[in-house]
PDB file of C-alpha atoms in Angstrom:
ATOM      1  CA  ALA A   1      35.325  83.199 187.340  1.00  0.00           C
ATOM      2  CA  GLN A   2      34.854  81.210 184.180  1.00  0.00           C
ATOM      3  CA  SER A   3      31.588  81.697 182.382  1.00  0.00           C
ATOM      4  CA  VAL A   4      29.892  81.179 179.068  1.00  0.00           C
ATOM      5  CA  ALA A   5      27.054  83.239 177.667  1.00  0.00           C
ATOM      6  CA  GLN A   6      24.676  82.322 174.915  1.00  0.00           C
ATOM      7  CA  PRO A   7      22.709  85.536 174.512  1.00  0.00           C
ATOM      8  CA  GLU A   8      19.907  84.112 172.385  1.00  0.00           C
ATOM      9  CA  ASP A   9      17.402  81.631 173.777  1.00  0.00           C
ATOM     10  CA  GLN A  10      16.186  80.877 170.264  1.00  0.00           C
ATOM     11  CA  VAL A  11      17.367  81.468 166.715  1.00  0.00           C
ATOM     12  CA  ASN A  12      15.002  81.112 163.777  1.00  0.00           C
ATOM     13  CA  VAL A  13      16.270  80.709 160.230  1.00  0.00           C
ATOM     14  CA  ALA A  14      14.832  79.613 156.930  1.00  0.00           C
ATOM     15  CA  GLU A  15      16.152  76.452 155.324  1.00  0.00           C
ATOM     16  CA  GLY A  16      18.992  77.198 152.938  1.00  0.00           C
ATOM     17  CA  ASN A  17      19.968  80.419 154.696  1.00  0.00           C
ATOM     18  CA  PRO A  18      23.176  80.793 156.703  1.00  0.00           C
ATOM     19  CA  LEU A  19      22.890  80.414 160.445  1.00  0.00           C
ATOM     20  CA  THR A  20      24.851  81.771 163.396  1.00  0.00           C
ATOM     21  CA  VAL A  21      24.527  80.740 167.031  1.00  0.00           C
ATOM     22  CA  LYS A  22      26.382  83.100 169.331  1.00  0.00           C
ATOM     23  CA  CYS A  23      28.665  82.323 172.252  1.00  0.00           C
ATOM     24  CA  THR A  24      30.904  84.520 174.366  1.00  0.00           C
ATOM     25  CA  TYR A  25      33.168  83.398 177.165  1.00  0.00           C
ATOM     26  CA  SER A  26      35.142  84.651 180.110  1.00  0.00           C
ATOM     27  CA  VAL A  27      38.179  82.751 181.392  1.00  0.00           C
ATOM     28  CA  SER A  28      41.381  83.686 183.134  1.00  0.00           C
ATOM     29  CA  GLY A  29      43.710  81.637 180.940  1.00  0.00           C
ATOM     30  CA  ASN A  30      43.718  80.331 177.396  1.00  0.00           C
ATOM     31  CA  PRO A  31      40.261  79.045 176.530  1.00  0.00           C
ATOM     32  CA  TYR A  32      39.426  75.629 175.178  1.00  0.00           C
ATOM     33  CA  LEU A  33      36.016  75.915 173.540  1.00  0.00           C
ATOM     34  CA  PHE A  34      33.442  73.328 172.553  1.00  0.00           C
ATOM     35  CA  TRP A  35      30.099  73.128 170.796  1.00  0.00           C
ATOM     36  CA  TYR A  36      27.573  70.385 171.441  1.00  0.00           C
ATOM     37  CA  VAL A  37      24.144  69.727 169.931  1.00  0.00           C
ATOM     38  CA  GLN A  38      21.205  68.059 171.656  1.00  0.00           C
ATOM     39  CA  TYR A  39      18.309  66.602 169.717  1.00  0.00           C
ATOM     40  CA  PRO A  40      14.982  65.946 171.489  1.00  0.00           C
ATOM     41  CA  ASN A  41      15.172  63.172 174.085  1.00  0.00           C
ATOM     42  CA  ARG A  42      18.842  62.623 173.367  1.00  0.00           C
ATOM     43  CA  GLY A  43      22.148  63.348 175.038  1.00  0.00           C
ATOM     44  CA  LEU A  44      24.648  65.947 173.910  1.00  0.00           C
ATOM     45  CA  GLN A  45      26.606  65.222 170.749  1.00  0.00           C
ATOM     46  CA  PHE A  46      30.055  66.726 170.245  1.00  0.00           C
ATOM     47  CA  LEU A  47      30.249  69.007 167.204  1.00  0.00           C
ATOM     48  CA  LEU A  48      33.650  70.686 167.305  1.00  0.00           C
ATOM     49  CA  LYS A  49      36.289  72.249 169.512  1.00  0.00           C
ATOM     50  CA  TYR A  50      38.909  74.968 169.458  1.00  0.00           C
ATOM     51  CA  ILE A  51      42.220  74.210 171.129  1.00  0.00           C
ATOM     52  CA  THR A  52      44.806  76.257 169.279  1.00  0.00           C
ATOM     53  CA  GLY A  53      45.806  77.156 165.749  1.00  0.00           C
ATOM     54  CA  ASP A  54      43.408  78.317 163.051  1.00  0.00           C
ATOM     55  CA  ASN A  55      40.617  80.487 164.344  1.00  0.00           C
ATOM     56  CA  LEU A  56      38.117  78.782 162.039  1.00  0.00           C
ATOM     57  CA  VAL A  57      37.291  75.276 163.225  1.00  0.00           C
ATOM     58  CA  LYS A  58      35.353  72.819 161.107  1.00  0.00           C
ATOM     59  CA  GLY A  59      33.199  70.147 162.706  1.00  0.00           C
ATOM     60  CA  SER A  60      30.465  67.612 162.116  1.00  0.00           C
ATOM     61  CA  TYR A  61      27.404  68.024 159.860  1.00  0.00           C
ATOM     62  CA  GLY A  62      28.882  71.010 158.010  1.00  0.00           C
ATOM     63  CA  PHE A  63      29.154  73.220 161.081  1.00  0.00           C
ATOM     64  CA  GLU A  64      32.081  75.496 161.773  1.00  0.00           C
ATOM     65  CA  ALA A  65      32.956  77.972 164.486  1.00  0.00           C
ATOM     66  CA  GLU A  66      35.124  81.047 164.557  1.00  0.00           C
ATOM     67  CA  PHE A  67      37.292  81.844 167.556  1.00  0.00           C
ATOM     68  CA  ASN A  68      37.755  85.571 168.118  1.00  0.00           C
ATOM     69  CA  LYS A  69      40.084  86.317 171.000  1.00  0.00           C
ATOM     70  CA  SER A  70      39.592  90.084 171.012  1.00  0.00           C
ATOM     71  CA  GLN A  71      35.833  89.716 171.204  1.00  0.00           C
ATOM     72  CA  THR A  72      36.026  86.609 173.437  1.00  0.00           C
ATOM     73  CA  SER A  73      33.566  84.887 171.136  1.00  0.00           C
ATOM     74  CA  PHE A  74      33.168  81.471 169.559  1.00  0.00           C
ATOM     75  CA  HIS A  75      30.128  81.677 167.303  1.00  0.00           C
ATOM     76  CA  LEU A  76      28.789  78.563 165.593  1.00  0.00           C
ATOM     77  CA  LYS A  77      28.007  78.888 161.901  1.00  0.00           C
ATOM     78  CA  LYS A  78      26.706  76.945 158.932  1.00  0.00           C
ATOM     79  CA  PRO A  79      26.494  78.297 155.379  1.00  0.00           C
ATOM     80  CA  SER A  80      23.173  76.629 154.558  1.00  0.00           C
ATOM     81  CA  ALA A  81      20.755  75.479 157.255  1.00  0.00           C
ATOM     82  CA  LEU A  82      18.731  72.281 157.094  1.00  0.00           C
ATOM     83  CA  VAL A  83      15.434  71.551 158.824  1.00  0.00           C
ATOM     84  CA  SER A  84      17.208  68.618 160.475  1.00  0.00           C
ATOM     85  CA  ASP A  85      19.602  71.086 162.164  1.00  0.00           C
ATOM     86  CA  SER A  86      16.756  72.131 164.462  1.00  0.00           C
ATOM     87  CA  ALA A  87      17.968  71.288 167.954  1.00  0.00           C
ATOM     88  CA  LEU A  88      19.415  72.746 171.150  1.00  0.00           C
ATOM     89  CA  TYR A  89      23.001  73.952 170.888  1.00  0.00           C
ATOM     90  CA  PHE A  90      25.388  74.323 173.811  1.00  0.00           C
ATOM     91  CA  CYS A  91      28.657  76.197 173.986  1.00  0.00           C
ATOM     92  CA  ALA A  92      31.165  75.154 176.651  1.00  0.00           C
ATOM     93  CA  VAL A  93      34.557  76.333 177.853  1.00  0.00           C
ATOM     94  CA  ARG A  94      37.391  74.831 179.819  1.00  0.00           C
ATOM     95  CA  ALA A  95      40.146  77.160 180.983  1.00  0.00           C
ATOM     96  CA  SER A  96      43.638  75.764 180.609  1.00  0.00           C
ATOM     97  CA  SER A  97      44.283  76.296 184.278  1.00  0.00           C
ATOM     98  CA  ASN A  98      41.295  74.194 185.339  1.00  0.00           C
ATOM     99  CA  THR A  99      41.153  71.003 183.355  1.00  0.00           C
ATOM    100  CA  ASP A 100      38.528  69.051 185.224  1.00  0.00           C
ATOM    101  CA  LYS A 101      35.395  71.040 184.434  1.00  0.00           C
ATOM    102  CA  LEU A 102      33.440  72.107 181.397  1.00  0.00           C
ATOM    103  CA  ILE A 103      31.356  75.221 181.925  1.00  0.00           C
ATOM    104  CA  PHE A 104      28.259  75.119 179.737  1.00  0.00           C
ATOM    105  CA  GLY A 105      26.053  77.908 178.479  1.00  0.00           C
ATOM    106  CA  THR A 106      22.307  77.795 178.919  1.00  0.00           C
ATOM    107  CA  GLY A 107      21.773  76.653 175.353  1.00  0.00           C
ATOM    108  CA  THR A 108      20.239  78.153 172.216  1.00  0.00           C
ATOM    109  CA  ARG A 109      17.329  76.518 170.471  1.00  0.00           C
ATOM    110  CA  LEU A 110      17.757  76.621 166.708  1.00  0.00           C
ATOM    111  CA  GLN A 111      14.589  76.367 164.651  1.00  0.00           C
ATOM    112  CA  VAL A 112      15.006  75.951 160.903  1.00  0.00           C
ATOM    113  CA  PHE A 113      11.807  76.519 158.915  1.00  0.00           C
ATOM    114  CA  PRO A 114      11.191  74.876 155.536  1.00  0.00           C
TER     115      PRO A 114
ATOM    116  CA  GLU B   1      25.725  57.934 171.142  1.00  0.00           C
ATOM    117  CA  THR B   2      26.204  54.162 171.245  1.00  0.00           C
ATOM    118  CA  GLY B   3      29.626  54.785 172.807  1.00  0.00           C
ATOM    119  CA  VAL B   4      27.972  55.749 176.094  1.00  0.00           C
ATOM    120  CA  THR B   5      24.786  53.992 177.164  1.00  0.00           C
ATOM    121  CA  GLN B   6      22.463  54.793 180.036  1.00  0.00           C
ATOM    122  CA  THR B   7      19.691  52.778 181.665  1.00  0.00           C
ATOM    123  CA  PRO B   8      16.893  53.227 182.300  1.00  0.00           C
ATOM    124  CA  ARG B   9      15.955  55.914 179.805  1.00  0.00           C
ATOM    125  CA  HIS B  10      12.951  56.945 181.882  1.00  0.00           C
ATOM    126  CA  LEU B  11      12.327  56.560 185.614  1.00  0.00           C
ATOM    127  CA  VAL B  12       9.425  57.592 187.798  1.00  0.00           C
ATOM    128  CA  MET B  13       9.893  57.236 191.519  1.00  0.00           C
ATOM    129  CA  GLY B  14       8.334  58.287 194.783  1.00  0.00           C
ATOM    130  CA  MET B  15      10.215  60.292 197.361  1.00  0.00           C
ATOM    131  CA  THR B  16      10.702  57.243 199.577  1.00  0.00           C
ATOM    132  CA  ASN B  17      12.002  54.940 196.850  1.00  0.00           C
ATOM    133  CA  LYS B  18      15.568  53.840 196.238  1.00  0.00           C
ATOM    134  CA  LYS B  19      16.700  53.463 192.659  1.00  0.00           C
ATOM    135  CA  SER B  20      19.916  53.467 190.674  1.00  0.00           C
ATOM    136  CA  LEU B  21      20.944  54.903 187.330  1.00  0.00           C
ATOM    137  CA  LYS B  22      23.512  53.037 185.281  1.00  0.00           C
ATOM    138  CA  CYS B  23      26.013  54.303 182.742  1.00  0.00           C
ATOM    139  CA  GLU B  24      28.401  52.256 180.629  1.00  0.00           C
ATOM    140  CA  GLN B  25      31.010  53.524 178.193  1.00  0.00           C
ATOM    141  CA  HIS B  26      32.503  51.475 175.374  1.00  0.00           C
ATOM    142  CA  LEU B  27      35.143  54.004 174.339  1.00  0.00           C
ATOM    143  CA  GLY B  28      38.073  52.868 176.461  1.00  0.00           C
ATOM    144  CA  HIS B  29      37.953  56.102 178.440  1.00  0.00           C
ATOM    145  CA  ASN B  30      39.268  56.625 181.945  1.00  0.00           C
ATOM    146  CA  ALA B  31      37.058  59.431 183.207  1.00  0.00           C
ATOM    147  CA  MET B  32      33.309  59.460 183.737  1.00  0.00           C
ATOM    148  CA  TYR B  33      30.916  62.206 184.742  1.00  0.00           C
ATOM    149  CA  TRP B  34      27.383  62.741 186.018  1.00  0.00           C
ATOM    150  CA  TYR B  35      25.518  65.897 184.987  1.00  0.00           C
ATOM    151  CA  LYS B  36      22.059  67.182 185.849  1.00  0.00           C
ATOM    152  CA  GLN B  37      20.114  69.004 183.141  1.00  0.00           C
ATOM    153  CA  SER B  38      17.094  71.014 184.254  1.00  0.00           C
ATOM    154  CA  ALA B  39      14.936  73.218 182.077  1.00  0.00           C
ATOM    155  CA  LYS B  40      16.226  76.760 181.582  1.00  0.00           C
ATOM    156  CA  LYS B  41      19.433  76.065 183.539  1.00  0.00           C
ATOM    157  CA  PRO B  42      22.987  75.290 182.441  1.00  0.00           C
ATOM    158  CA  LEU B  43      24.198  71.747 182.755  1.00  0.00           C
ATOM    159  CA  GLU B  44      25.283  71.102 186.325  1.00  0.00           C
ATOM    160  CA  LEU B  45      28.326  68.920 186.874  1.00  0.00           C
ATOM    161  CA  MET B  46      27.643  66.573 189.785  1.00  0.00           C
ATOM    162  CA  PHE B  47      30.488  64.083 190.027  1.00  0.00           C
ATOM    163  CA  VAL B  48      33.713  63.222 188.233  1.00  0.00           C
ATOM    164  CA  TYR B  49      35.608  59.954 188.400  1.00  0.00           C
ATOM    165  CA  ASN B  50      39.058  59.528 186.928  1.00  0.00           C
ATOM    166  CA  PHE B  51      40.591  56.059 186.949  1.00  0.00           C
ATOM    167  CA  LYS B  52      37.779  55.021 189.338  1.00  0.00           C
ATOM    168  CA  GLU B  53      38.702  57.708 191.860  1.00  0.00           C
ATOM    169  CA  GLN B  54      36.224  60.472 192.603  1.00  0.00           C
ATOM    170  CA  THR B  55      37.898  63.769 191.774  1.00  0.00           C
ATOM    171  CA  GLU B  56      34.931  66.095 191.910  1.00  0.00           C
ATOM    172  CA  ASN B  57      31.831  66.385 194.051  1.00  0.00           C
ATOM    173  CA  ASN B  58      30.109  69.592 193.150  1.00  0.00           C
ATOM    174  CA  SER B  59      28.284  70.128 196.462  1.00  0.00           C
ATOM    175  CA  VAL B  60      25.731  67.496 195.589  1.00  0.00           C
ATOM    176  CA  PRO B  61      23.214  66.496 198.300  1.00  0.00           C
ATOM    177  CA  SER B  62      23.892  63.174 199.963  1.00  0.00           C
ATOM    178  CA  ARG B  63      20.657  61.709 198.610  1.00  0.00           C
ATOM    179  CA  PHE B  64      22.703  61.241 195.418  1.00  0.00           C
ATOM    180  CA  SER B  65      25.440  58.636 195.826  1.00  0.00           C
ATOM    181  CA  PRO B  66      27.806  57.770 192.964  1.00  0.00           C
ATOM    182  CA  GLU B  67      29.651  54.521 192.479  1.00  0.00           C
ATOM    183  CA  CYS B  68      32.360  53.707 189.949  1.00  0.00           C
ATOM    184  CA  PRO B  69      33.378  50.040 190.189  1.00  0.00           C
ATOM    185  CA  ASN B  70      35.602  50.250 187.098  1.00  0.00           C
ATOM    186  CA  SER B  71      36.483  52.680 184.327  1.00  0.00           C
ATOM    187  CA  SER B  72      33.629  51.467 182.126  1.00  0.00           C
ATOM    188  CA  HIS B  73      30.739  51.668 184.579  1.00  0.00           C
ATOM    189  CA  LEU B  74      29.243  54.456 186.619  1.00  0.00           C
ATOM    190  CA  PHE B  75      26.190  54.350 188.854  1.00  0.00           C
ATOM    191  CA  LEU B  76      24.117  57.014 190.551  1.00  0.00           C
ATOM    192  CA  HIS B  77      22.223  55.688 193.558  1.00  0.00           C
ATOM    193  CA  LEU B  78      19.134  57.674 194.482  1.00  0.00           C
ATOM    194  CA  HIS B  79      17.223  57.718 197.756  1.00  0.00           C
ATOM    195  CA  THR B  80      14.671  59.996 199.409  1.00  0.00           C
ATOM    196  CA  LEU B  81      14.679  62.371 196.460  1.00  0.00           C
ATOM    197  CA  GLN B  82      12.656  65.560 196.223  1.00  0.00           C
ATOM    198  CA  PRO B  83      10.387  66.682 193.381  1.00  0.00           C
ATOM    199  CA  GLU B  84      12.940  69.351 192.438  1.00  0.00           C
ATOM    200  CA  ASP B  85      15.370  66.546 191.627  1.00  0.00           C
ATOM    201  CA  SER B  86      13.284  65.737 188.569  1.00  0.00           C
ATOM    202  CA  ALA B  87      15.553  66.332 185.584  1.00  0.00           C
ATOM    203  CA  LEU B  88      17.514  64.690 182.792  1.00  0.00           C
ATOM    204  CA  TYR B  89      20.607  62.994 184.210  1.00  0.00           C
ATOM    205  CA  LEU B  90      23.420  62.738 181.728  1.00  0.00           C
ATOM    206  CA  CYS B  91      26.489  60.571 181.898  1.00  0.00           C
ATOM    207  CA  ALA B  92      29.644  61.414 179.972  1.00  0.00           C
ATOM    208  CA  SER B  93      33.088  59.944 179.527  1.00  0.00           C
ATOM    209  CA  SER B  94      36.459  61.199 178.313  1.00  0.00           C
ATOM    210  CA  GLN B  95      40.011  59.981 177.965  1.00  0.00           C
ATOM    211  CA  GLY B  96      40.749  61.412 181.343  1.00  0.00           C
ATOM    212  CA  LEU B  97      42.020  64.830 182.181  1.00  0.00           C
ATOM    213  CA  GLN B  98      45.106  64.535 180.017  1.00  0.00           C
ATOM    214  CA  GLY B  99      44.799  68.086 178.933  1.00  0.00           C
ATOM    215  CA  ALA B 100      42.334  70.883 178.675  1.00  0.00           C
ATOM    216  CA  GLU B 101      41.360  69.694 175.200  1.00  0.00           C
ATOM    217  CA  ASP B 102      39.987  66.420 176.617  1.00  0.00           C
ATOM    218  CA  THR B 103      36.604  65.901 174.946  1.00  0.00           C
ATOM    219  CA  GLN B 104      33.584  64.551 176.777  1.00  0.00           C
ATOM    220  CA  TYR B 105      31.119  62.232 175.066  1.00  0.00           C
ATOM    221  CA  PHE B 106      27.611  61.956 176.409  1.00  0.00           C
ATOM    222  CA  GLY B 107      25.036  59.248 176.825  1.00  0.00           C
ATOM    223  CA  PRO B 108      21.356  59.715 175.944  1.00  0.00           C
ATOM    224  CA  GLY B 109      20.360  60.482 179.514  1.00  0.00           C
ATOM    225  CA  THR B 110      17.835  59.208 182.024  1.00  0.00           C
ATOM    226  CA  ARG B 111      14.678  61.273 182.390  1.00  0.00           C
ATOM    227  CA  LEU B 112      13.862  61.165 186.102  1.00  0.00           C
ATOM    228  CA  THR B 113      10.520  62.193 187.548  1.00  0.00           C
ATOM    229  CA  VAL B 114      10.108  62.324 191.323  1.00  0.00           C
ATOM    230  CA  LEU B 115       6.521  62.303 192.518  1.00  0.00           C
TER     231      LEU B 115
END
């Protein structure tokens, strides 16, 4: 069965430091991977996606994610965190053999301290 | 977020009330989705419409009734809800199942409280 795991409920980082939000997945076919961010009282905003090609994907607001097939991971990264990055981050996967559903993780709350 | 709008943003209703949630997308998409977001749980896909046809009903109780009159509008009709139905209801749209890379774009959600 397809699944996504975000092992950390919360990640704390100081402003200016690099940040990583972890995601691992399990699918039967080739994975199509997505990251979304949710600010308080808002819907989910699309950040980036991996379809094929380069393992390092660049997205909105300076975020990037690295696809690692051997480790079945798709961690979200940013070289220098901002206080305004504080939000809830969701990883999602769609297996190529099942194109009508996104499977979401439980979310990771990122807190960036000044 | 202005590409997908949802009304109302907040709704409080009793268990005997009937209400409707509205979603409208201005992105020219062909597929629309309803999700339920509860605290500490993954997003739950409820319904999918593609070209106005319902293609997914994820074992949702009949007290939730979707309606998709056209590709730009999606409704969720609510009746005799339970307190455990209190959640954030999110609408999303996408180009429409043209490939696994199809990206969904979300509205701001309706915060529903059932008393």
